């Protein structure tokens, strides 16, 4: 007997992402992954002086324990934005503020 239906086979990863998107959880998950990638993207020396990371309105706020780093890192702001977004393969942040 001939089958009357065809199975729609999809990779589990795409199903999970679609479910997260439908639940409104995709963006918070990607934000968490972006923050977790900071030490790798910024490097161990910079990460050592980072005391906190938060994302608000597509801006990553990086709290530093050494204020002298602020000016140096601000000049590399766009480089960090590009590398962090590439690390999560999505456009999560548009800017970084060092404080």
CSV table of C-alpha atoms in Angstrom, one decimal:
chain,number,residue,atom,x,y,z
A,1,UNK,CA,0.0,0.0,0.0
A,2,UNK,CA,1.2,3.5,-0.9
A,3,UNK,CA,1.9,6.0,1.9
A,4,UNK,CA,-0.5,8.9,2.0
A,5,UNK,CA,1.7,11.3,3.8
A,6,UNK,CA,5.3,12.5,3.6
A,7,UNK,CA,7.5,13.1,6.6
A,8,UNK,CA,9.0,16.5,7.0
A,9,UNK,CA,12.4,15.9,8.3
A,10,UNK,CA,14.2,18.9,9.8
A,11,UNK,CA,17.4,19.2,11.8
A,12,UNK,CA,16.9,19.3,15.5
A,13,UNK,CA,18.8,22.5,15.8
A,14,UNK,CA,16.4,24.4,13.6
A,15,UNK,CA,13.5,23.0,15.5
A,16,UNK,CA,15.0,24.1,18.8
A,17,UNK,CA,15.7,27.6,17.5
A,18,UNK,CA,12.2,28.0,16.0
A,19,UNK,CA,10.7,26.9,19.4
A,20,UNK,CA,12.9,29.4,21.3
A,21,UNK,CA,11.9,32.1,18.9
A,22,UNK,CA,8.2,31.3,19.3
A,23,UNK,CA,8.6,31.4,23.1
A,24,UNK,CA,10.5,34.7,23.0
A,25,UNK,CA,13.7,33.1,24.4
A,26,UNK,CA,16.0,33.4,21.5
A,27,UNK,CA,17.3,36.9,22.1
A,28,UNK,CA,18.0,36.4,25.9
A,29,UNK,CA,19.8,33.1,25.0
A,30,UNK,CA,22.0,34.9,22.4
A,31,UNK,CA,22.7,37.8,24.8
A,32,UNK,CA,23.9,35.3,27.4
A,33,UNK,CA,26.1,33.6,24.8
A,34,UNK,CA,27.5,37.0,23.7
A,35,UNK,CA,28.4,37.9,27.3
A,36,UNK,CA,30.0,34.5,27.9
A,37,UNK,CA,32.2,35.0,24.8
A,38,UNK,CA,33.6,38.3,26.2
A,39,UNK,CA,36.8,36.7,27.8
A,40,UNK,CA,37.6,34.9,24.5
A,41,UNK,CA,37.0,37.9,22.3
A,42,UNK,CA,38.6,40.6,24.5
A,43,UNK,CA,41.4,38.4,25.7
A,44,UNK,CA,42.4,37.2,29.2
A,45,UNK,CA,44.3,40.5,30.1
A,46,UNK,CA,41.2,42.7,29.4
A,47,UNK,CA,38.8,40.2,30.9
A,48,UNK,CA,40.7,40.2,34.1
A,49,UNK,CA,39.8,43.9,34.6
A,50,UNK,CA,36.2,43.4,33.7
A,51,UNK,CA,33.9,43.5,36.7
A,52,UNK,CA,30.5,43.3,35.0
A,53,UNK,CA,28.7,43.0,31.7
A,54,UNK,CA,25.1,43.9,30.9
A,55,UNK,CA,23.1,44.5,27.7
A,56,UNK,CA,20.5,47.2,27.4
A,57,UNK,CA,18.9,48.5,24.2
A,58,UNK,CA,21.5,46.7,22.0
A,59,UNK,CA,24.4,48.3,23.9
A,60,UNK,CA,26.9,46.2,25.9
A,61,UNK,CA,27.9,48.0,29.1
A,62,UNK,CA,31.3,46.8,30.3
A,63,UNK,CA,32.3,47.8,33.8
A,64,UNK,CA,36.1,48.0,34.3
A,65,UNK,CA,38.1,47.9,37.5
A,66,UNK,CA,40.8,50.0,36.0
A,67,UNK,CA,39.5,53.3,34.6
A,68,UNK,CA,42.7,53.9,32.5
A,69,UNK,CA,41.6,51.1,30.2
A,70,UNK,CA,38.4,53.0,29.2
A,71,UNK,CA,40.0,55.3,26.6
A,72,UNK,CA,42.1,52.5,25.0
A,73,UNK,CA,39.2,50.1,24.8
A,74,UNK,CA,36.8,52.8,23.5
A,75,UNK,CA,38.9,53.2,20.4
A,76,UNK,CA,38.5,49.5,19.6
A,77,UNK,CA,34.7,49.6,20.3
A,78,UNK,CA,33.6,48.7,16.7
A,79,UNK,CA,36.1,45.9,16.5
A,80,UNK,CA,34.7,44.4,19.7
A,81,UNK,CA,31.1,44.8,18.4
A,82,UNK,CA,31.9,43.0,15.2
A,83,UNK,CA,33.8,40.1,16.9
A,84,UNK,CA,31.1,39.6,19.6
A,85,UNK,CA,28.3,39.5,17.1
A,86,UNK,CA,30.3,37.1,15.0
A,87,UNK,CA,30.8,34.9,18.0
A,88,UNK,CA,27.1,34.3,18.3
A,89,UNK,CA,26.4,34.6,14.6
A,90,UNK,CA,23.7,37.2,15.1
A,91,UNK,CA,23.4,41.0,15.4
A,92,UNK,CA,22.8,41.3,19.1
A,93,UNK,CA,24.6,44.5,20.0
A,94,UNK,CA,25.2,47.7,18.1
A,95,UNK,CA,27.5,49.5,20.5
A,96,UNK,CA,29.7,49.1,23.6
A,97,UNK,CA,30.1,51.5,26.5
A,98,UNK,CA,33.0,51.1,28.9
A,99,UNK,CA,32.3,52.4,32.4
